[in-house]
């Protein structure tokens, strides 16, 4: 303890998250106002709910991976992002959902417009791990057209001012 400055000195203190984040970057523009986005697991793995965290092992250090055991009565395979006042989500904005870690056969992302029509995006298999962010950059939404596959943003990708991304630099685009 640093008594002169009334501070506790812990040189190797670090914080880790027990949950994962799903990051959704909305398209730069919409054909319809989007009022909510629902993310659903395509298998029996819970995304949210009440759970227990088992950090077994040496009591002086955190052992990964966490052993997360959601309690059956209070779990959900879906999470919905919406503004509390019901107003539309913003075009080009980035939103985050905090979810339990888990291996999913895929995710279904449903965008609901003010008139209750939907645009649906699906992902391939995804492993959401503690302290990680899985990002999806939604380029466009087509309401009433069925499902469309969306790939996660890759580490090292180029992000452009029009809300798109690519793994290789594209001429004529402004990199952010």
mmCIF file with all atom_site columns, C-alpha atoms in Angstrom:
data_model
loop_
_atom_site.group_PDB
_atom_site.id
_atom_site.type_symbol
_atom_site.label_atom_id
_atom_site.label_alt_id
_atom_site.label_comp_id
_atom_site.label_asym_id
_atom_site.label_entity_id
_atom_site.label_seq_id
_atom_site.pdbx_PDB_ins_code
_atom_site.Cartn_x
_atom_site.Cartn_y
_atom_site.Cartn_z
_atom_site.occupancy
_atom_site.B_iso_or_equiv
_atom_site.pdbx_formal_charge
_atom_site.auth_seq_id
_atom_site.auth_comp_id
_atom_site.auth_asym_id
_atom_site.auth_atom_id
_atom_site.pdbx_PDB_model_num
ATOM 1   C CA . UNK A 1 1   ? 0.000   0.000   0.000   1.00 0.00 ? 1   UNK A CA 1
ATOM 2   C CA . UNK A 1 2   ? 1.240   3.462   -0.939  1.00 0.00 ? 2   UNK A CA 1
ATOM 3   C CA . UNK A 1 3   ? 0.368   5.232   2.320   1.00 0.00 ? 3   UNK A CA 1
ATOM 4   C CA . UNK A 1 4   ? 1.749   8.588   1.159   1.00 0.00 ? 4   UNK A CA 1
ATOM 5   C CA . UNK A 1 5   ? -0.840  8.776   -1.645  1.00 0.00 ? 5   UNK A CA 1
ATOM 6   C CA . UNK A 1 6   ? -3.490  6.607   0.063   1.00 0.00 ? 6   UNK A CA 1
ATOM 7   C CA . UNK A 1 7   ? -3.491  4.154   -2.872  1.00 0.00 ? 7   UNK A CA 1
ATOM 8   C CA . UNK A 1 8   ? -3.306  0.405   -3.094  1.00 0.00 ? 8   UNK A CA 1
ATOM 9   C CA . UNK A 1 9   ? -0.553  -0.730  -5.453  1.00 0.00 ? 9   UNK A CA 1
ATOM 10  C CA . UNK A 1 10  ? -1.286  -3.941  -7.378  1.00 0.00 ? 10  UNK A CA 1
ATOM 11  C CA . UNK A 1 11  ? 1.091   -4.154  -10.356 1.00 0.00 ? 11  UNK A CA 1
ATOM 12  C CA . UNK A 1 12  ? -0.505  -7.077  -12.225 1.00 0.00 ? 12  UNK A CA 1
ATOM 13  C CA . UNK A 1 13  ? -4.194  -6.384  -11.693 1.00 0.00 ? 13  UNK A CA 1
ATOM 14  C CA . UNK A 1 14  ? -6.285  -6.970  -14.798 1.00 0.00 ? 14  UNK A CA 1
ATOM 15  C CA . UNK A 1 15  ? -9.990  -7.176  -15.435 1.00 0.00 ? 15  UNK A CA 1
ATOM 16  C CA . UNK A 1 16  ? -11.610 -9.762  -17.674 1.00 0.00 ? 16  UNK A CA 1
ATOM 17  C CA . UNK A 1 17  ? -15.220 -9.985  -18.774 1.00 0.00 ? 17  UNK A CA 1
ATOM 18  C CA . UNK A 1 18  ? -17.247 -13.083 -18.073 1.00 0.00 ? 18  UNK A CA 1
ATOM 19  C CA . UNK A 1 19  ? -19.454 -12.449 -21.096 1.00 0.00 ? 19  UNK A CA 1
ATOM 20  C CA . UNK A 1 20  ? -18.998 -11.898 -24.819 1.00 0.00 ? 20  UNK A CA 1
ATOM 21  C CA . UNK A 1 21  ? -20.196 -9.003  -26.957 1.00 0.00 ? 21  UNK A CA 1
ATOM 22  C CA . UNK A 1 22  ? -22.019 -9.154  -30.269 1.00 0.00 ? 22  UNK A CA 1
ATOM 23  C CA . UNK A 1 23  ? -21.378 -5.945  -32.208 1.00 0.00 ? 23  UNK A CA 1
ATOM 24  C CA . UNK A 1 24  ? -23.823 -4.925  -34.950 1.00 0.00 ? 24  UNK A CA 1
ATOM 25  C CA . UNK A 1 25  ? -23.029 -2.004  -37.223 1.00 0.00 ? 25  UNK A CA 1
ATOM 26  C CA . UNK A 1 26  ? -26.189 -0.940  -39.006 1.00 0.00 ? 26  UNK A CA 1
ATOM 27  C CA . UNK A 1 27  ? -26.305 -0.058  -42.723 1.00 0.00 ? 27  UNK A CA 1
ATOM 28  C CA . UNK A 1 28  ? -25.559 3.554   -43.659 1.00 0.00 ? 28  UNK A CA 1
ATOM 29  C CA . UNK A 1 29  ? -29.203 3.931   -44.749 1.00 0.00 ? 29  UNK A CA 1
ATOM 30  C CA . UNK A 1 30  ? -32.457 1.972   -44.467 1.00 0.00 ? 30  UNK A CA 1
ATOM 31  C CA . UNK A 1 31  ? -35.328 1.455   -46.871 1.00 0.00 ? 31  UNK A CA 1
ATOM 32  C CA . UNK A 1 32  ? -37.555 1.393   -43.716 1.00 0.00 ? 32  UNK A CA 1
ATOM 33  C CA . UNK A 1 33  ? -37.092 2.592   -40.134 1.00 0.00 ? 33  UNK A CA 1
ATOM 34  C CA . UNK A 1 34  ? -35.804 -0.277  -37.932 1.00 0.00 ? 34  UNK A CA 1
ATOM 35  C CA . UNK A 1 35  ? -37.333 -0.361  -34.440 1.00 0.00 ? 35  UNK A CA 1
ATOM 36  C CA . UNK A 1 36  ? -35.632 -3.501  -33.082 1.00 0.00 ? 36  UNK A CA 1
ATOM 37  C CA . UNK A 1 37  ? -33.034 -6.147  -33.780 1.00 0.00 ? 37  UNK A CA 1
ATOM 38  C CA . UNK A 1 38  ? -33.421 -9.651  -32.329 1.00 0.00 ? 38  UNK A CA 1
ATOM 39  C CA . UNK A 1 39  ? -30.450 -12.013 -32.195 1.00 0.00 ? 39  UNK A CA 1
ATOM 40  C CA . UNK A 1 40  ? -31.319 -15.715 -31.806 1.00 0.00 ? 40  UNK A CA 1
ATOM 41  C CA . UNK A 1 41  ? -29.119 -18.758 -31.295 1.00 0.00 ? 41  UNK A CA 1
ATOM 42  C CA . UNK A 1 42  ? -29.711 -21.464 -33.903 1.00 0.00 ? 42  UNK A CA 1
ATOM 43  C CA . UNK A 1 43  ? -29.214 -24.222 -31.318 1.00 0.00 ? 43  UNK A CA 1
ATOM 44  C CA . UNK A 1 44  ? -29.980 -24.889 -27.656 1.00 0.00 ? 44  UNK A CA 1
ATOM 45  C CA . UNK A 1 45  ? -27.241 -22.628 -26.228 1.00 0.00 ? 45  UNK A CA 1
ATOM 46  C CA . UNK A 1 46  ? -28.525 -19.744 -24.113 1.00 0.00 ? 46  UNK A CA 1
ATOM 47  C CA . UNK A 1 47  ? -27.516 -16.197 -25.075 1.00 0.00 ? 47  UNK A CA 1
ATOM 48  C CA . UNK A 1 48  ? -28.793 -14.468 -21.935 1.00 0.00 ? 48  UNK A CA 1
ATOM 49  C CA . UNK A 1 49  ? -30.240 -15.179 -18.520 1.00 0.00 ? 49  UNK A CA 1
ATOM 50  C CA . UNK A 1 50  ? -29.365 -15.781 -14.928 1.00 0.00 ? 50  UNK A CA 1
ATOM 51  C CA . UNK A 1 51  ? -26.352 -18.012 -14.466 1.00 0.00 ? 51  UNK A CA 1
ATOM 52  C CA . UNK A 1 52  ? -23.647 -19.225 -12.152 1.00 0.00 ? 52  UNK A CA 1
ATOM 53  C CA . UNK A 1 53  ? -19.967 -18.608 -12.748 1.00 0.00 ? 53  UNK A CA 1
ATOM 54  C CA . UNK A 1 54  ? -17.551 -21.312 -11.641 1.00 0.00 ? 54  UNK A CA 1
ATOM 55  C CA . UNK A 1 55  ? -14.007 -19.996 -11.426 1.00 0.00 ? 55  UNK A CA 1
ATOM 56  C CA . UNK A 1 56  ? -12.556 -23.219 -10.074 1.00 0.00 ? 56  UNK A CA 1
ATOM 57  C CA . UNK A 1 57  ? -8.867  -23.773 -9.793  1.00 0.00 ? 57  UNK A CA 1
ATOM 58  C CA . UNK A 1 58  ? -6.191  -21.861 -7.929  1.00 0.00 ? 58  UNK A CA 1
ATOM 59  C CA . UNK A 1 59  ? -7.950  -19.378 -5.644  1.00 0.00 ? 59  UNK A CA 1
ATOM 60  C CA . UNK A 1 60  ? -5.330  -16.712 -6.442  1.00 0.00 ? 60  UNK A CA 1
ATOM 61  C CA . UNK A 1 61  ? -5.778  -16.641 -10.208 1.00 0.00 ? 61  UNK A CA 1
ATOM 62  C CA . UNK A 1 62  ? -8.624  -16.747 -12.677 1.00 0.00 ? 62  UNK A CA 1
ATOM 63  C CA . UNK A 1 63  ? -8.641  -19.880 -14.806 1.00 0.00 ? 63  UNK A CA 1
ATOM 64  C CA . UNK A 1 64  ? -10.077 -19.758 -18.330 1.00 0.00 ? 64  UNK A CA 1
ATOM 65  C CA . UNK A 1 65  ? -12.321 -20.852 -19.829 1.00 0.00 ? 65  UNK A CA 1
ATOM 66  C CA . UNK A 1 66  ? -15.095 -19.996 -17.437 1.00 0.00 ? 66  UNK A CA 1
ATOM 67  C CA . UNK A 1 67  ? -17.513 -22.764 -16.612 1.00 0.00 ? 67  UNK A CA 1
ATOM 68  C CA . UNK A 1 68  ? -20.809 -20.972 -17.197 1.00 0.00 ? 68  UNK A CA 1
ATOM 69  C CA . UNK A 1 69  ? -23.921 -22.819 -16.109 1.00 0.00 ? 69  UNK A CA 1
ATOM 70  C CA . UNK A 1 70  ? -27.074 -20.819 -16.870 1.00 0.00 ? 70  UNK A CA 1
ATOM 71  C CA . UNK A 1 71  ? -30.014 -21.759 -14.675 1.00 0.00 ? 71  UNK A CA 1
ATOM 72  C CA . UNK A 1 72  ? -32.660 -23.402 -16.831 1.00 0.00 ? 72  UNK A CA 1
ATOM 73  C CA . UNK A 1 73  ? -35.640 -21.383 -15.585 1.00 0.00 ? 73  UNK A CA 1
ATOM 74  C CA . UNK A 1 74  ? -34.218 -17.974 -16.444 1.00 0.00 ? 74  UNK A CA 1
ATOM 75  C CA . UNK A 1 75  ? -32.434 -18.253 -19.783 1.00 0.00 ? 75  UNK A CA 1
ATOM 76  C CA . UNK A 1 76  ? -33.200 -17.052 -23.255 1.00 0.00 ? 76  UNK A CA 1
ATOM 77  C CA . UNK A 1 77  ? -31.922 -18.067 -26.674 1.00 0.00 ? 77  UNK A CA 1
ATOM 78  C CA . UNK A 1 78  ? -32.683 -14.545 -27.924 1.00 0.00 ? 78  UNK A CA 1
ATOM 79  C CA . UNK A 1 79  ? -31.699 -10.987 -27.097 1.00 0.00 ? 79  UNK A CA 1
ATOM 80  C CA . UNK A 1 80  ? -33.462 -7.915  -28.496 1.00 0.00 ? 80  UNK A CA 1
ATOM 81  C CA . UNK A 1 81  ? -31.897 -4.508  -29.069 1.00 0.00 ? 81  UNK A CA 1
ATOM 82  C CA . UNK A 1 82  ? -34.364 -1.609  -29.081 1.00 0.00 ? 82  UNK A CA 1
ATOM 83  C CA . UNK A 1 83  ? -34.539 1.929   -27.771 1.00 0.00 ? 83  UNK A CA 1
ATOM 84  C CA . UNK A 1 84  ? -36.523 2.320   -24.532 1.00 0.00 ? 84  UNK A CA 1
ATOM 85  C CA . UNK A 1 85  ? -38.763 4.997   -26.067 1.00 0.00 ? 85  UNK A CA 1
ATOM 86  C CA . UNK A 1 86  ? -39.540 2.835   -29.119 1.00 0.00 ? 86  UNK A CA 1
ATOM 87  C CA . UNK A 1 87  ? -37.902 5.258   -31.550 1.00 0.00 ? 87  UNK A CA 1
ATOM 88  C CA . UNK A 1 88  ? -36.050 3.826   -34.571 1.00 0.00 ? 88  UNK A CA 1
ATOM 89  C CA . UNK A 1 89  ? -32.460 2.645   -34.387 1.00 0.00 ? 89  UNK A CA 1
ATOM 90  C CA . UNK A 1 90  ? -29.959 4.901   -36.111 1.00 0.00 ? 90  UNK A CA 1
ATOM 91  C CA . UNK A 1 91  ? -28.576 4.150   -39.575 1.00 0.00 ? 91  UNK A CA 1
ATOM 92  C CA . UNK A 1 92  ? -24.808 3.670   -39.492 1.00 0.00 ? 92  UNK A CA 1
ATOM 93  C CA . UNK A 1 93  ? -24.763 3.317   -35.690 1.00 0.00 ? 93  UNK A CA 1
ATOM 94  C CA . UNK A 1 94  ? -23.060 0.469   -33.854 1.00 0.00 ? 94  UNK A CA 1
ATOM 95  C CA . UNK A 1 95  ? -24.940 -1.467  -31.177 1.00 0.00 ? 95  UNK A CA 1
ATOM 96  C CA . UNK A 1 96  ? -23.731 -4.113  -28.722 1.00 0.00 ? 96  UNK A CA 1
ATOM 97  C CA . UNK A 1 97  ? -25.431 -7.075  -27.029 1.00 0.00 ? 97  UNK A CA 1
ATOM 98  C CA . UNK A 1 98  ? -23.840 -8.632  -23.937 1.00 0.00 ? 98  UNK A CA 1
ATOM 99  C CA . UNK A 1 99  ? -24.261 -12.426 -24.080 1.00 0.00 ? 99  UNK A CA 1
ATOM 100 C CA . UNK A 1 100 ? -23.106 -15.603 -22.358 1.00 0.00 ? 100 UNK A CA 1
ATOM 101 C CA . UNK A 1 101 ? -20.122 -17.356 -23.921 1.00 0.00 ? 101 UNK A CA 1
ATOM 102 C CA . UNK A 1 102 ? -20.975 -20.436 -25.957 1.00 0.00 ? 102 UNK A CA 1
ATOM 103 C CA . UNK A 1 103 ? -20.617 -22.298 -29.227 1.00 0.00 ? 103 UNK A CA 1
ATOM 104 C CA . UNK A 1 104 ? -23.521 -21.643 -31.574 1.00 0.00 ? 104 UNK A CA 1
ATOM 105 C CA . UNK A 1 105 ? -24.381 -23.431 -34.801 1.00 0.00 ? 105 UNK A CA 1
ATOM 106 C CA . UNK A 1 106 ? -25.184 -19.955 -36.079 1.00 0.00 ? 106 UNK A CA 1
ATOM 107 C CA . UNK A 1 107 ? -27.126 -16.839 -35.203 1.00 0.00 ? 107 UNK A CA 1
ATOM 108 C CA . UNK A 1 108 ? -30.272 -15.444 -36.786 1.00 0.00 ? 108 UNK A CA 1
ATOM 109 C CA . UNK A 1 109 ? -30.437 -11.645 -36.732 1.00 0.00 ? 109 UNK A CA 1
ATOM 110 C CA . UNK A 1 110 ? -33.936 -10.273 -37.351 1.00 0.00 ? 110 UNK A CA 1
ATOM 111 C CA . UNK A 1 111 ? -34.451 -6.568  -38.100 1.00 0.00 ? 111 UNK A CA 1
ATOM 112 C CA . UNK A 1 112 ? -38.035 -5.413  -37.478 1.00 0.00 ? 112 UNK A CA 1
ATOM 113 C CA . UNK A 1 113 ? -39.344 -2.272  -39.209 1.00 0.00 ? 113 UNK A CA 1
ATOM 114 C CA . UNK A 1 114 ? -42.018 0.101   -37.901 1.00 0.00 ? 114 UNK A CA 1
ATOM 115 C CA . UNK A 1 115 ? -44.613 -1.605  -40.129 1.00 0.00 ? 115 UNK A CA 1
ATOM 116 C CA . UNK A 1 116 ? -43.668 -5.031  -38.598 1.00 0.00 ? 116 UNK A CA 1
ATOM 117 C CA . UNK A 1 117 ? -41.984 -6.345  -41.772 1.00 0.00 ? 117 UNK A CA 1
ATOM 118 C CA . UNK A 1 118 ? -38.655 -8.058  -41.186 1.00 0.00 ? 118 UNK A CA 1
ATOM 119 C CA . UNK A 1 119 ? -35.251 -8.466  -42.792 1.00 0.00 ? 119 UNK A CA 1
ATOM 120 C CA . UNK A 1 120 ? -33.367 -11.588 -41.687 1.00 0.00 ? 120 UNK A CA 1
ATOM 121 C CA . UNK A 1 121 ? -29.625 -12.233 -41.684 1.00 0.00 ? 121 UNK A CA 1
ATOM 122 C CA . UNK A 1 122 ? -27.992 -15.520 -40.646 1.00 0.00 ? 122 UNK A CA 1
ATOM 123 C CA . UNK A 1 123 ? -24.422 -16.357 -39.673 1.00 0.00 ? 123 UNK A CA 1
ATOM 124 C CA . UNK A 1 124 ? -22.390 -19.503 -39.868 1.00 0.00 ? 124 UNK A CA 1
ATOM 125 C CA . UNK A 1 125 ? -21.148 -21.265 -36.751 1.00 0.00 ? 125 UNK A CA 1
ATOM 126 C CA . UNK A 1 126 ? -19.824 -18.859 -34.152 1.00 0.00 ? 126 UNK A CA 1
ATOM 127 C CA . UNK A 1 127 ? -17.949 -19.414 -30.889 1.00 0.00 ? 127 UNK A CA 1
ATOM 128 C CA . UNK A 1 128 ? -18.583 -16.558 -28.473 1.00 0.00 ? 128 UNK A CA 1
ATOM 129 C CA . UNK A 1 129 ? -15.864 -16.545 -25.819 1.00 0.00 ? 129 UNK A CA 1
ATOM 130 C CA . UNK A 1 130 ? -15.478 -14.560 -22.607 1.00 0.00 ? 130 UNK A CA 1
ATOM 131 C CA . UNK A 1 131 ? -13.917 -11.108 -23.136 1.00 0.00 ? 131 UNK A CA 1
ATOM 132 C CA . UNK A 1 132 ? -14.400 -11.269 -26.911 1.00 0.00 ? 132 UNK A CA 1
ATOM 133 C CA . UNK A 1 133 ? -16.302 -9.188  -29.457 1.00 0.00 ? 133 UNK A CA 1
ATOM 134 C CA . UNK A 1 134 ? -17.880 -10.779 -32.534 1.00 0.00 ? 134 UNK A CA 1
ATOM 135 C CA . UNK A 1 135 ? -18.608 -7.975  -34.979 1.00 0.00 ? 135 UNK A CA 1
ATOM 136 C CA . UNK A 1 136 ? -21.085 -7.957  -37.858 1.00 0.00 ? 136 UNK A CA 1
ATOM 137 C CA . UNK A 1 137 ? -21.211 -5.059  -40.307 1.00 0.00 ? 137 UNK A CA 1
ATOM 138 C CA . UNK A 1 138 ? -24.646 -5.118  -41.929 1.00 0.00 ? 138 UNK A CA 1
ATOM 139 C CA . UNK A 1 139 ? -24.288 -3.663  -45.435 1.00 0.00 ? 139 UNK A CA 1
ATOM 140 C CA . UNK A 1 140 ? -27.954 -3.637  -46.459 1.00 0.00 ? 140 UNK A CA 1
ATOM 141 C CA . UNK A 1 141 ? -31.410 -4.765  -45.391 1.00 0.00 ? 141 UNK A CA 1
ATOM 142 C CA . UNK A 1 142 ? -34.047 -6.156  -47.725 1.00 0.00 ? 142 UNK A CA 1
ATOM 143 C CA . UNK A 1 143 ? -37.381 -6.408  -45.962 1.00 0.00 ? 143 UNK A CA 1
ATOM 144 C CA . UNK A 1 144 ? -39.615 -9.344  -46.865 1.00 0.00 ? 144 UNK A CA 1
ATOM 145 C CA . UNK A 1 145 ? -36.945 -11.054 -49.006 1.00 0.00 ? 145 UNK A CA 1
ATOM 146 C CA . UNK A 1 146 ? -36.104 -14.052 -46.810 1.00 0.00 ? 146 UNK A CA 1
ATOM 147 C CA . UNK A 1 147 ? -32.771 -14.820 -45.178 1.00 0.00 ? 147 UNK A CA 1
ATOM 148 C CA . UNK A 1 148 ? -29.369 -13.492 -46.183 1.00 0.00 ? 148 UNK A CA 1
ATOM 149 C CA . UNK A 1 149 ? -26.002 -14.738 -44.881 1.00 0.00 ? 149 UNK A CA 1
ATOM 150 C CA . UNK A 1 150 ? -23.714 -12.231 -43.140 1.00 0.00 ? 150 UNK A CA 1
ATOM 151 C CA . UNK A 1 151 ? -20.062 -12.880 -42.345 1.00 0.00 ? 151 UNK A CA 1
ATOM 152 C CA . UNK A 1 152 ? -18.275 -11.538 -39.253 1.00 0.00 ? 152 UNK A CA 1
ATOM 153 C CA . UNK A 1 153 ? -15.839 -8.672  -39.598 1.00 0.00 ? 153 UNK A CA 1
ATOM 154 C CA . UNK A 1 154 ? -12.291 -10.048 -39.736 1.00 0.00 ? 154 UNK A CA 1
ATOM 155 C CA . UNK A 1 155 ? -9.317  -8.783  -37.721 1.00 0.00 ? 155 UNK A CA 1
ATOM 156 C CA . UNK A 1 156 ? -7.228  -6.612  -40.042 1.00 0.00 ? 156 UNK A CA 1
ATOM 157 C CA . UNK A 1 157 ? -10.182 -5.658  -42.261 1.00 0.00 ? 157 UNK A CA 1
ATOM 158 C CA . UNK A 1 158 ? -10.454 -2.235  -43.886 1.00 0.00 ? 158 UNK A CA 1
ATOM 159 C CA . UNK A 1 159 ? -13.425 -0.160  -42.665 1.00 0.00 ? 159 UNK A CA 1
ATOM 160 C CA . UNK A 1 160 ? -14.831 2.423   -45.095 1.00 0.00 ? 160 UNK A CA 1
ATOM 161 C CA . UNK A 1 161 ? -16.786 5.649   -44.599 1.00 0.00 ? 161 UNK A CA 1
ATOM 162 C CA . UNK A 1 162 ? -19.850 4.161   -46.350 1.00 0.00 ? 162 UNK A CA 1
ATOM 163 C CA . UNK A 1 163 ? -20.236 1.543   -43.572 1.00 0.00 ? 163 UNK A CA 1
ATOM 164 C CA . UNK A 1 164 ? -18.767 -1.375  -45.546 1.00 0.00 ? 164 UNK A CA 1
ATOM 165 C CA . UNK A 1 165 ? -15.595 -3.387  -44.951 1.00 0.00 ? 165 UNK A CA 1
ATOM 166 C CA . UNK A 1 166 ? -13.310 -5.689  -46.904 1.00 0.00 ? 166 UNK A CA 1
ATOM 167 C CA . UNK A 1 167 ? -10.284 -7.879  -46.301 1.00 0.00 ? 167 UNK A CA 1
ATOM 168 C CA . UNK A 1 168 ? -8.441  -6.197  -49.180 1.00 0.00 ? 168 UNK A CA 1
ATOM 169 C CA . UNK A 1 169 ? -8.070  -2.443  -49.766 1.00 0.00 ? 169 UNK A CA 1
ATOM 170 C CA . UNK A 1 170 ? -10.559 -1.189  -52.392 1.00 0.00 ? 170 UNK A CA 1
ATOM 171 C CA . UNK A 1 171 ? -9.739  1.734   -54.700 1.00 0.00 ? 171 UNK A CA 1
ATOM 172 C CA . UNK A 1 172 ? -12.064 4.735   -54.539 1.00 0.00 ? 172 UNK A CA 1
ATOM 173 C CA . UNK A 1 173 ? -13.179 4.093   -50.950 1.00 0.00 ? 173 UNK A CA 1
ATOM 174 C CA . UNK A 1 174 ? -12.297 6.197   -47.903 1.00 0.00 ? 174 UNK A CA 1
ATOM 175 C CA . UNK A 1 175 ? -10.739 4.115   -45.127 1.00 0.00 ? 175 UNK A CA 1
ATOM 176 C CA . UNK A 1 176 ? -11.672 5.132   -41.581 1.00 0.00 ? 176 UNK A CA 1
#
